[in-house]
Each structure stands twice: as structure tokens, then as C-alpha cells.
Short mmCIF file of C-alpha atoms in Angstrom, two decimals:
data_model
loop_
_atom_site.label_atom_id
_atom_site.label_comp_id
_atom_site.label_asym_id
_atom_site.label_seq_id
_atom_site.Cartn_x
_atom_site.Cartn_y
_atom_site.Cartn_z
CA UNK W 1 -6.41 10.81 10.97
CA UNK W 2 -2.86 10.42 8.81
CA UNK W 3 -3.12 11.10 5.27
CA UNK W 4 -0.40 9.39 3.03
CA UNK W 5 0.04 8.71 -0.54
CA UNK W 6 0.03 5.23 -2.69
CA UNK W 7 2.05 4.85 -5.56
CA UNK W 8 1.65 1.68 -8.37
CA UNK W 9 3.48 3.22 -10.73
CA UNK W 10 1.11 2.12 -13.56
CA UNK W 11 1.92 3.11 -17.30
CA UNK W 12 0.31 3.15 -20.41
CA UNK W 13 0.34 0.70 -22.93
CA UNK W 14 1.58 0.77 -25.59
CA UNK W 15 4.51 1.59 -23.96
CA UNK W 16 5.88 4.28 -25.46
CA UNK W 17 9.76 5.68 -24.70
CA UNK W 18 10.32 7.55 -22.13
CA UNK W 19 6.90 6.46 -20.40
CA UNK W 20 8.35 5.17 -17.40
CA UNK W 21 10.48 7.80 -17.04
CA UNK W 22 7.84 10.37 -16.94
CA UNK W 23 5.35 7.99 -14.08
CA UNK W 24 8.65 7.80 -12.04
CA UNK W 25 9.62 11.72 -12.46
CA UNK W 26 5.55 12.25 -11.79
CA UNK W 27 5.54 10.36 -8.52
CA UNK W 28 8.53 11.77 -7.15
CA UNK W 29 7.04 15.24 -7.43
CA UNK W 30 3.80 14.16 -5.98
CA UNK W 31 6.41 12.82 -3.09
CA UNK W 32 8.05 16.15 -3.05
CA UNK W 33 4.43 18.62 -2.79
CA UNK W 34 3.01 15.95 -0.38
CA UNK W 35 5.98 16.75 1.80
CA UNK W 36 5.55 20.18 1.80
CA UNK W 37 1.89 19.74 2.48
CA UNK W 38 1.80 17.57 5.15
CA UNK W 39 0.64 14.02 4.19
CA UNK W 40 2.29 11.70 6.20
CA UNK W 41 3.75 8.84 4.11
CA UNK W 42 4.68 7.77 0.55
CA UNK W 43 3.97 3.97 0.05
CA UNK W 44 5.04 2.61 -3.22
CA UNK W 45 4.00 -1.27 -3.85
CA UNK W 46 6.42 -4.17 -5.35
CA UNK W 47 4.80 -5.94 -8.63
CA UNK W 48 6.97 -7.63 -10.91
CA UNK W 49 5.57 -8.64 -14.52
CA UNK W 50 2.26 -6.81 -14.71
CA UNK W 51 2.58 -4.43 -17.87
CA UNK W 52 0.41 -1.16 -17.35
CA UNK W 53 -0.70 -2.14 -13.71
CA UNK W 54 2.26 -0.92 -11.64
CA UNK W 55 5.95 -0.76 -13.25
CA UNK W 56 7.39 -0.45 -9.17
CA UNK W 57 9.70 -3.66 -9.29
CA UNK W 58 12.15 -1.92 -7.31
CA UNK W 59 10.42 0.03 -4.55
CA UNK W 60 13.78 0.33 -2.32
CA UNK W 61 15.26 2.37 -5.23
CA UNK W 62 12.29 4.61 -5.67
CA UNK W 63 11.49 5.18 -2.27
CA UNK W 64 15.02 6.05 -1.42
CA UNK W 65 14.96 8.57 -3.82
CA UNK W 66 11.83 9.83 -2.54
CA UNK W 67 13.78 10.07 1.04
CA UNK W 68 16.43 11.73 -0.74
CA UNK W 69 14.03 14.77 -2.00
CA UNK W 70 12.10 15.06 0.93
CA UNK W 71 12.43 16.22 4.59
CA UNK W 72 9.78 14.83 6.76
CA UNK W 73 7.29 12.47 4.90
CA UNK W 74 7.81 8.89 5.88
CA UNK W 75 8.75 6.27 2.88
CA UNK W 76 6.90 2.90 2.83
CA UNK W 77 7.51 -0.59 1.50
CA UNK W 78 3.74 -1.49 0.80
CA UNK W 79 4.92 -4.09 0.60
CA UNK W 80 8.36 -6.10 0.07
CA UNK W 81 7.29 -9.28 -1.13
CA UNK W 82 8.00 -12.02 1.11
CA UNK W 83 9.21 -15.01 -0.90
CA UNK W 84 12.34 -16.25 -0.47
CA UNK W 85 13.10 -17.09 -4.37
CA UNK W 86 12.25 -12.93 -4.62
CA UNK W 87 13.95 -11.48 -1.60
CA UNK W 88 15.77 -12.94 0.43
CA UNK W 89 15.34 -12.18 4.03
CA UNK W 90 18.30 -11.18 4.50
CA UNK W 91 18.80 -9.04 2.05
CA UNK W 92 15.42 -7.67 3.04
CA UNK W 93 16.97 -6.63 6.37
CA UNK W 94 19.97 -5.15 4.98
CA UNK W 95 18.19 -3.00 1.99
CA UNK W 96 15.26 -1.73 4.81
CA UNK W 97 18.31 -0.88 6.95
CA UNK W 98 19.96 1.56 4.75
CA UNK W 99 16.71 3.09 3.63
CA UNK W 100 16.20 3.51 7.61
CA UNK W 101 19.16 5.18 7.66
CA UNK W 102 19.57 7.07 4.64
CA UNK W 103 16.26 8.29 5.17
CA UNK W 104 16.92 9.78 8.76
CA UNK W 105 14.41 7.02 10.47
CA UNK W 106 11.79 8.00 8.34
CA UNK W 107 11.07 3.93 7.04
CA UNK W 108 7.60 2.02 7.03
CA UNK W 109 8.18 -1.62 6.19
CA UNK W 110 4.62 -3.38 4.36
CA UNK W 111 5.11 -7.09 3.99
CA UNK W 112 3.34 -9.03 1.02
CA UNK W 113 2.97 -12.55 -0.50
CA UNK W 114 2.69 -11.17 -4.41
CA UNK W 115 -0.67 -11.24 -5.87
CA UNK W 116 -0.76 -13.56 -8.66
CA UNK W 117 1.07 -16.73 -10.11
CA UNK W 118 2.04 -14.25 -13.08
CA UNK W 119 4.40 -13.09 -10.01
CA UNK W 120 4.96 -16.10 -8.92
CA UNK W 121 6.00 -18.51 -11.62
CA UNK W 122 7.89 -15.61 -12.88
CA UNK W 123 10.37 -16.41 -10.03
CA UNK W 124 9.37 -20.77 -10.08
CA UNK W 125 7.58 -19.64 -6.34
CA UNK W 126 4.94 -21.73 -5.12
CA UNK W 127 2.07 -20.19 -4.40
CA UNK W 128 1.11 -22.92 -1.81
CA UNK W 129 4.11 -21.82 0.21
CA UNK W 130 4.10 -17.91 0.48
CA UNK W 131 1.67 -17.64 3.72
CA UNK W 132 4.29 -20.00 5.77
CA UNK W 133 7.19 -18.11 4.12
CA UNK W 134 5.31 -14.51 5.03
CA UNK W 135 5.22 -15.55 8.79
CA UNK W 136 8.62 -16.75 8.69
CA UNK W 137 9.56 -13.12 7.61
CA UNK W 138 7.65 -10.96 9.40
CA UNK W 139 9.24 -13.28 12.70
CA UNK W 140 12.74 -13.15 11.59
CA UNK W 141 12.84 -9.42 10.32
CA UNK W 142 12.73 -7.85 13.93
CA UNK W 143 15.79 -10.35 14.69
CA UNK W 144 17.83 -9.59 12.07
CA UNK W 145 16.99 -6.00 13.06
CA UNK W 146 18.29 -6.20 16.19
CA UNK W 147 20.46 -8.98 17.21
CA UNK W 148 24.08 -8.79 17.11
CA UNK W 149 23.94 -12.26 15.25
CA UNK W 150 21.11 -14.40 13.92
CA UNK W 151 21.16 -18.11 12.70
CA UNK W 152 17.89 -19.67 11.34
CA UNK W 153 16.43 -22.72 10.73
CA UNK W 154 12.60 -22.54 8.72
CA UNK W 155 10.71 -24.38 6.46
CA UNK W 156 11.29 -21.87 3.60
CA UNK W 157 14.52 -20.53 4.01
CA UNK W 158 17.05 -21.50 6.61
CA UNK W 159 20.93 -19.60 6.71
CA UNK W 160 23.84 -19.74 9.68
CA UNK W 161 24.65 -17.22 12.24
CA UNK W 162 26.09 -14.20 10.51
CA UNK W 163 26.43 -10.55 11.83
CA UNK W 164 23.83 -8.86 9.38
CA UNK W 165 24.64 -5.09 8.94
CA UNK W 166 23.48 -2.10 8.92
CA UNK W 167 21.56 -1.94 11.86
CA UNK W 168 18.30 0.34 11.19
CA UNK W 169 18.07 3.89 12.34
CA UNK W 170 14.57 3.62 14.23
CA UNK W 171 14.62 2.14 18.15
CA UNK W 172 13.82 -0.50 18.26
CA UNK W 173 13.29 -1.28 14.40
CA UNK W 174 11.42 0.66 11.55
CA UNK W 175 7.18 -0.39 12.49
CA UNK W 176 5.94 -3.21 10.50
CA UNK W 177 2.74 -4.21 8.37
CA UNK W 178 1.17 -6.35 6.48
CA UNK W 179 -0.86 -5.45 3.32
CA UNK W 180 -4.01 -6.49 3.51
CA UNK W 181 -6.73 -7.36 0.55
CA UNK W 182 -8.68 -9.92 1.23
CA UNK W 183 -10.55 -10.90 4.74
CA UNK W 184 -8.83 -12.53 7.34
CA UNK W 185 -5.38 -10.67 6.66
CA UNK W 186 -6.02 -8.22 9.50
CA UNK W 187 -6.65 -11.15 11.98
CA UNK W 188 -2.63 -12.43 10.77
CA UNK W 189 -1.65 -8.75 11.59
CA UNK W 190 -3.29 -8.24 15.00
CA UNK W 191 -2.05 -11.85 16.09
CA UNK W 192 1.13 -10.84 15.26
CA UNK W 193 1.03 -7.15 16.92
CA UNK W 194 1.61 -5.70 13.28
CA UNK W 195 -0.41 -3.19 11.53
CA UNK W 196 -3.18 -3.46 9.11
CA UNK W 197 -2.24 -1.45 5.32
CA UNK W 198 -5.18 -1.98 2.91
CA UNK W 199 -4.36 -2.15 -0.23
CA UNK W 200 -7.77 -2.70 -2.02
CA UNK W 201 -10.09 -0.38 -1.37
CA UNK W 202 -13.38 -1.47 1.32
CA UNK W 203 -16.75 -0.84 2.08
CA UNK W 204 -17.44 1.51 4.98
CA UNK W 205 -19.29 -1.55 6.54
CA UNK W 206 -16.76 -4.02 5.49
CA UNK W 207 -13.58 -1.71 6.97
CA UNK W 208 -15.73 -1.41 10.35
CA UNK W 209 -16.11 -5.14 10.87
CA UNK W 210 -12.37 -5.71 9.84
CA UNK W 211 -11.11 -2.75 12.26
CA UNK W 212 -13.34 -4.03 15.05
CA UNK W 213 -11.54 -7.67 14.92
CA UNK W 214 -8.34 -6.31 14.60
CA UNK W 215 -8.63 -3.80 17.59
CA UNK W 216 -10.39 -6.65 19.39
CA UNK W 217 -7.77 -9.27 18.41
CA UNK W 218 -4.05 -7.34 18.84
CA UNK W 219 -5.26 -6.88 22.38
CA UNK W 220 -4.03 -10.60 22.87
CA UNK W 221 -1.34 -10.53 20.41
CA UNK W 222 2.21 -12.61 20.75
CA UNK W 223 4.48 -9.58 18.44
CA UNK W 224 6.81 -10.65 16.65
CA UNK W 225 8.59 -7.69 16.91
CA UNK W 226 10.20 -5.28 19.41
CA UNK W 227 7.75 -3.11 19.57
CA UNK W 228 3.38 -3.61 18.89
CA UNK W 229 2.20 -1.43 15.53
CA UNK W 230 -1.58 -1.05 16.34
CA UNK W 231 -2.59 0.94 13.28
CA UNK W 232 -5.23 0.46 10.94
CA UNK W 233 -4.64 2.27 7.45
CA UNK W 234 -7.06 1.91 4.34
CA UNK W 235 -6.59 2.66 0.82
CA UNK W 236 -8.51 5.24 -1.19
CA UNK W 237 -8.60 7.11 -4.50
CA UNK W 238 -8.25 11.27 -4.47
CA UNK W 239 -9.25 13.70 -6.61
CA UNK W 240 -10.54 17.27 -5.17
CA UNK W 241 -12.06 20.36 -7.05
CA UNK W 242 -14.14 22.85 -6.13
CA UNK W 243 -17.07 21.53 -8.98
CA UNK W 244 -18.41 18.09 -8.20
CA UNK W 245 -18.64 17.52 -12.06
CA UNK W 246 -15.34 18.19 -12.75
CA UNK W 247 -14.51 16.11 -9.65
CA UNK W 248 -16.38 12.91 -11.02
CA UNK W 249 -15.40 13.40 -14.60
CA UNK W 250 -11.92 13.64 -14.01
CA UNK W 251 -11.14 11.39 -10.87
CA UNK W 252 -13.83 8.92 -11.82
CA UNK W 253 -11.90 7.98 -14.96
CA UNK W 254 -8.75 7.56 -12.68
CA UNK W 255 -11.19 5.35 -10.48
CA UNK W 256 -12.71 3.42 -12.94
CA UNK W 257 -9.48 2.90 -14.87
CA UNK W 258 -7.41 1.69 -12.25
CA UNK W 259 -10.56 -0.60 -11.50
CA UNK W 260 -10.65 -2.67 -15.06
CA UNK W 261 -6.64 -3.05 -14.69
CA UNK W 262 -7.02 -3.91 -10.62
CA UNK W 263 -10.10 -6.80 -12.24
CA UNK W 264 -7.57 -8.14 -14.88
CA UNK W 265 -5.25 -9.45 -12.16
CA UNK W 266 -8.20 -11.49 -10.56
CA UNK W 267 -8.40 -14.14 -13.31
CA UNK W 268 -4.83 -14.22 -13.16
CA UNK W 269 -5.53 -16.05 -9.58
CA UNK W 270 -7.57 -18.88 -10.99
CA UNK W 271 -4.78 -20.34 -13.14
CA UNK W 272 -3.76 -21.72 -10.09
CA UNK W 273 -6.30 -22.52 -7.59
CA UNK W 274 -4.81 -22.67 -4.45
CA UNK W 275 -6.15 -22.47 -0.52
CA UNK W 276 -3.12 -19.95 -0.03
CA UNK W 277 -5.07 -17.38 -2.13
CA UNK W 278 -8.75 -16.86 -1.77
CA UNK W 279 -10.03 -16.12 -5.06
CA UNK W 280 -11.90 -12.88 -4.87
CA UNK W 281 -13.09 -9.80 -6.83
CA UNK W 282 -10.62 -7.45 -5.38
CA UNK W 283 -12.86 -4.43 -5.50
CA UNK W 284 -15.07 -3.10 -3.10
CA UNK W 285 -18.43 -3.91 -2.11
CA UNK W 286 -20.30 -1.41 -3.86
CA UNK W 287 -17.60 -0.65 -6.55
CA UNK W 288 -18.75 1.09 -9.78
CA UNK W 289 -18.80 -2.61 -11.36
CA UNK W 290 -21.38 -3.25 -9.44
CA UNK W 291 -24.19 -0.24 -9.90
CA UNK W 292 -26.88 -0.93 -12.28
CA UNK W 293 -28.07 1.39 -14.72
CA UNK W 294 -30.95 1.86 -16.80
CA UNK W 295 -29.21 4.20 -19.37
CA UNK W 296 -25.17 2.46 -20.44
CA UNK W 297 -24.57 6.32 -21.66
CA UNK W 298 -25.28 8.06 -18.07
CA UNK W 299 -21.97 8.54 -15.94
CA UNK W 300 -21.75 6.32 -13.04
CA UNK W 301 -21.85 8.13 -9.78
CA UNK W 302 -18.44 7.79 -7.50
CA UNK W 303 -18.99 4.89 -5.03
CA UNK W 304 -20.01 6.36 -0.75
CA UNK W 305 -16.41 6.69 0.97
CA UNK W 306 -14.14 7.68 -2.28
CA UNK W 307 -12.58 11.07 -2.00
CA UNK W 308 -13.00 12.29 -5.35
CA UNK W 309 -15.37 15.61 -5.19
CA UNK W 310 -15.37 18.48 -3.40
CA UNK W 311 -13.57 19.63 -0.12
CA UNK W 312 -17.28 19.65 1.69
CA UNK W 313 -18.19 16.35 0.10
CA UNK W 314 -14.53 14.41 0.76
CA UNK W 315 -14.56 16.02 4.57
CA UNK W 316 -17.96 14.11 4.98
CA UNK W 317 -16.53 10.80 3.29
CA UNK W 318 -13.17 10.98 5.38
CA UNK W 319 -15.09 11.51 8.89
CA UNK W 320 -16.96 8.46 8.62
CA UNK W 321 -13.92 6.45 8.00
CA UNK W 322 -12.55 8.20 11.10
CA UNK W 323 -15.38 7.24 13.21
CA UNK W 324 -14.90 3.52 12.14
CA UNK W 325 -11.65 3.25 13.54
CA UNK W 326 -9.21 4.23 10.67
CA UNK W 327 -6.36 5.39 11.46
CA UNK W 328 -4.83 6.67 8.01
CA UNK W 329 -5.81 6.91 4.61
CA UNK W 330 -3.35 6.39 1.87
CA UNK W 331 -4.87 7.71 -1.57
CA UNK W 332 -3.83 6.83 -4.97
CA UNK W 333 -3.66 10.00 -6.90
CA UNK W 334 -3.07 8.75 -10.89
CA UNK W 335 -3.44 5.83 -13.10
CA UNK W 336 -1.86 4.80 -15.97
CA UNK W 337 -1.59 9.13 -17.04
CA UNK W 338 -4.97 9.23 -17.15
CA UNK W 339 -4.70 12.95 -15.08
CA UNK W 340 -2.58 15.35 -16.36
CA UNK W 341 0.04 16.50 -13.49
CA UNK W 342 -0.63 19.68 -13.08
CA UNK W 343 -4.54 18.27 -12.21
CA UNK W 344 -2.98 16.05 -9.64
CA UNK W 345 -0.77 18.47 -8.22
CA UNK W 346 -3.86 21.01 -7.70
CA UNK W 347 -5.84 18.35 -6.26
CA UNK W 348 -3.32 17.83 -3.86
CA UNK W 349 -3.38 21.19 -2.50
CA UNK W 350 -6.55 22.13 -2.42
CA UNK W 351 -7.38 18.69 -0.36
CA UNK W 352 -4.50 19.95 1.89
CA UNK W 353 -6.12 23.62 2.10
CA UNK W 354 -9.31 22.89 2.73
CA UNK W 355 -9.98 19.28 3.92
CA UNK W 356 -6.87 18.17 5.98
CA UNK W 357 -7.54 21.14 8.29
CA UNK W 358 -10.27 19.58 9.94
CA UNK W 359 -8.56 16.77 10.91
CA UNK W 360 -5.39 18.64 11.87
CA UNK W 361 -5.37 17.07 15.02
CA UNK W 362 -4.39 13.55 14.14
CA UNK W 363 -2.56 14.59 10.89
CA UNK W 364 1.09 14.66 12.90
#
């Protein structure tokens, strides 16, 4: 089992100066600990427009000053969003190329179609188009990777031969992915021989059926790539103290808060109803939004599978994910400032103290 980190660079409104400054400063020390700790990659997502939810419009910049502070921990796009009237291919290639290399081969490229038409018709994109345009990426990426020149032709972009430089660091090319939040993503990424990065939290039941298909599925798969990427990787929340209380107090108002922004985004989706996008809550089965309560005073307990508690308690929640078939866990560890650093920071080391030892094995 890998353990990585997830950043959306959320902020609190009203934004206040210097805000950003501090979520961006606060990440890149979580980057730097993590390092030191162990955890194997830093993922930071690309949103554009979505005030409070996640500020990380330019991941390439942040991640390669992650690189720049760190030694070993990989750096991933999770992921560059795959619309030509957003990033070009090309220039996709070129930016993941220096990163590669700055980086020392240390680069995880996440693919994505954007999340919402508040993305989208920020940039005139049509939503009905991203899904072709997303396979005509994740196909021409390894190319432009690796070929001395590349010419395309495609139904969403098209450009002539051209010798696109820097080649990437990693032989054959960094390993690709797809994020993944709603069903039926997985089965794109195991046809394709590329892995599987959740990016909305699942059911225990839920993950196993999805990890199942993909295993079964990349068996057959046509990759578009150099090289297959058979991982499965699931995203997760993290906060660990010794008291349980403390634990659900103080990581379930991370959980729950990054919840309510994660549910304003879904409506968002319905403005433009569209077969391209399935229109989903994009929570888990079983999420805090959905326990009933007698008492609306009495604090909601932390859904099964989300490491916020104790060591004991997160060891328990993290080996049945690892008897499903995951492969890593990537754990957001703050919302919108709603844990002081210092909190997160202590979290983060007593996880690595006394939980990531039992799964030392598969951590590197």
C-alpha cells in the first residue's frame, strides 16, 4: 500500500489578502514533511473558476515547486485537464516534460475532462466534446513523448509534424492516469492500460466492484502508451490523534466541510445536461449526508473507510482497502483552513509513526 497526498488548494471566503498565499505556503510544507516521512506522492488537481473549492489553476507551477523542495516524493498532475481550448496538447507534453526533468523523473501525469460547465464555458468548451478530446490526449501524449516528430490529425485538435521538445526524463514516458469520479471511468482506464486515480471518495463495496473490473478489464487492454500503468489509487480524508474525539471533532469538520463545497459543484452539472457527464452526487455511498439522526444536535459519526481517528482505528480502515485491491491512498489533509497547520502537520506524523509501519512493505 502507497500513501500519497491530495492537494485542492481550497480557500476561505471571503477572501481575505494574503489567503492564497498562506494555502500555497501550507501545502508546500505538507509536501516538504510528507517527503521526509515517506508518503509517496503529492497530487495537486487543476480547477479553474471555483472560488473557495480549490484555487490550483496552475498545478505545473505548484507542483514544480514542490519538486524543487523535495528529494524523493513523486509530483502528480491529478489531473491536467484535457480540453484543447484549456491546454493544448502540445503544450501539455512540453510543460509535463520539464517537470519530468526538473523533477529528476519523479512526474505522475492524471488526465481530466474538468468537472463542471462553470469550467467549461469559462474557456467557450463544449462539454459534449471533452470525452472524445480526453481519448485523443491520453493517445497522443505517449507520442509526443517519444517520437522524434509527431503530426496529427483528430476530431478536436489536429497540428503538423513538429519536433516537440523536451523529451521527458522517465523511460519510456512519466506513467499515466485518469481521474476517476464517477462509474465507468475505470473501465476507460483499464481499456486503455492507464491507471485508475479516484478523486471522489467510494464506498468500500463500491471501490471493490470498480477494482475488480478494472483488474479484470486491463488484462485485455490496447495501451496507449509505452508502457501499461496497472494501479488502482483511491482518495481519502486524514486526520490522526491519539483521542478518537479529538479525531472526529477536528477531522470531521475538515470532512464535512470539504463535503458541502464538493455538493455545490453538483448542481453546477445540471445547467447543462449532457450524456458526456453523468449527473451524480459526487459523494460516497454512505457519506455523512446521508446518516439519519434522531437528535440534529448529536455529532455525526465519521463514515466506515475514512482515516480520521486513531492509529488502531485508521490501521483497521486502511487494511480493508488493501484487501480490496487498492493500491494507494492519496488523503486530503485540509480544507478551506479549517485545521490549523501545526494540527495537520502532527497528524501527519503520527499516521507516519504509528500506522504506515504496518504496511511498510508496499509503502516503497
Amino acid at each position: 500500500m502507497k500513501f500519497g497526498i491530495f492537494f485542492e488548494l481550497s480557500v476561505p471566503q471571503p477572501l481575505a489578502r494574503g489567503a492564497e498565499t498562506k494555502s500555497y505556503q501550507d501545502a508546500l510544507e505538507q509536501c516538504r514533511l510528507a517527503d521526509e516521512l515517506g508518503f509517496t506522492t503529492a497530487w495537486a488537481v487543476e480547477h479553474h473558476f471555483l472560488q473557495e473549492y480549490s484555487h490550483c489553476s496552475a498545478p505545473e507551477v505548484f507542483l514544480t515547486a514542490a519538486a524543487m523542495t523535495t528529494e524523493r516524493i513523486r509530483v502528480g498532475h491529478g489531473g491536467v485537464v484535457c480540453v484543447p481550448q484549456i491546454n493544448h496538447p502540445i503544450r501539455v507534453a512540453e510543460r509535463a516534460a520539464v517537470l519530468d526533468i526538473v523533477s529528476g523523473g519523479r512526474l505522475d501525469v492524471g488526465t481530466a475532462r474538468a468537472s463542471t460547465i462553470t469550467e467549461l464555458g469559462g474557456f467557450l468548451a463544449d462539454p459534449d466534446s471533452t470525452k472524445i478530446s480526453w481519448d485523443e490526449y491520453v493517445h497522443v501524449l505517449p507520442r509526443l513523448w517519444t517520437e522524434e516528430r509527431t503530426a496529427y490529425e483528430g476530431t478536436t485538435f489536429s497540428f503538423p509534424e513538429r519536433p516537440v521538445v523536451p523529451k521527458p526524463v522517465q523511460d519510456p514516458h512519466p506513467p499515466l492516469w485518469v481521474t476517476v469520479t464517477s462509474p465507468g471511468t475505470e473501465r476507460d482506464a483499464a481499456d486503455r492500460g492507464i491507471g485508475c486515480l479516484g478523486v471522489a471518495a467510494a464506498s468500500f463495496k463500491e471501490q471493490e466492484a470498480r477494482t475488480a473490473d478494472y483488474r479484470k478489464r486491463i488484462q485485455q487492454c490496447e495501451p496507449v502508451g509505452a508502457v501499461v500503468n496497472d494501479q488502482v489509487a483511491t482518495m481519502n480524508y486524514l486526520f490522526c490523534h491519539e483521542d478518537d474525539a479529538v479525531a472526529s471533532r477536528v477531522g470531521g469538520a475538515m470532512f464535512t466541510g470539504f463535503g458541502l463545497l464538493n455538493s455545490h459543484l453538483l448542481w453546477a452539472r445540471e445547467v447543462y445536461p449532457t450524456p458526456a457527464y453523468r449527473s451524480l452526487g459526487n459523494l460516497a455511498a454512505g457519506s455523512v449526508a446521508q446518516i439519519r439522526h434522531d437528535d440534529p444536535g448529536e455529532q455525526r459519526p465519521i463514515p466506515d473507510g475514512i482515516a480520521i481517528g486513531s492509529p488502531d482505528q485508521i490501521i483497521k480502515a486502511i487494511g480493508i482497502w488493501e484487501s480490496i485491491g487498492v493500491d494507494a491512498i492519496n488523503f486530503l489533509l485540509n480544507t478551506t483552513d479549517l485545521v490549523p497547520q501545526e494540527q495537520v502537520l502532527e497528524s501527519m506524523r503520527m499516521f507516519a509513526a504509528e500506522v504506515m509501519p504496518h504496511f511498510a512493505k508496499e509503502t516503497r
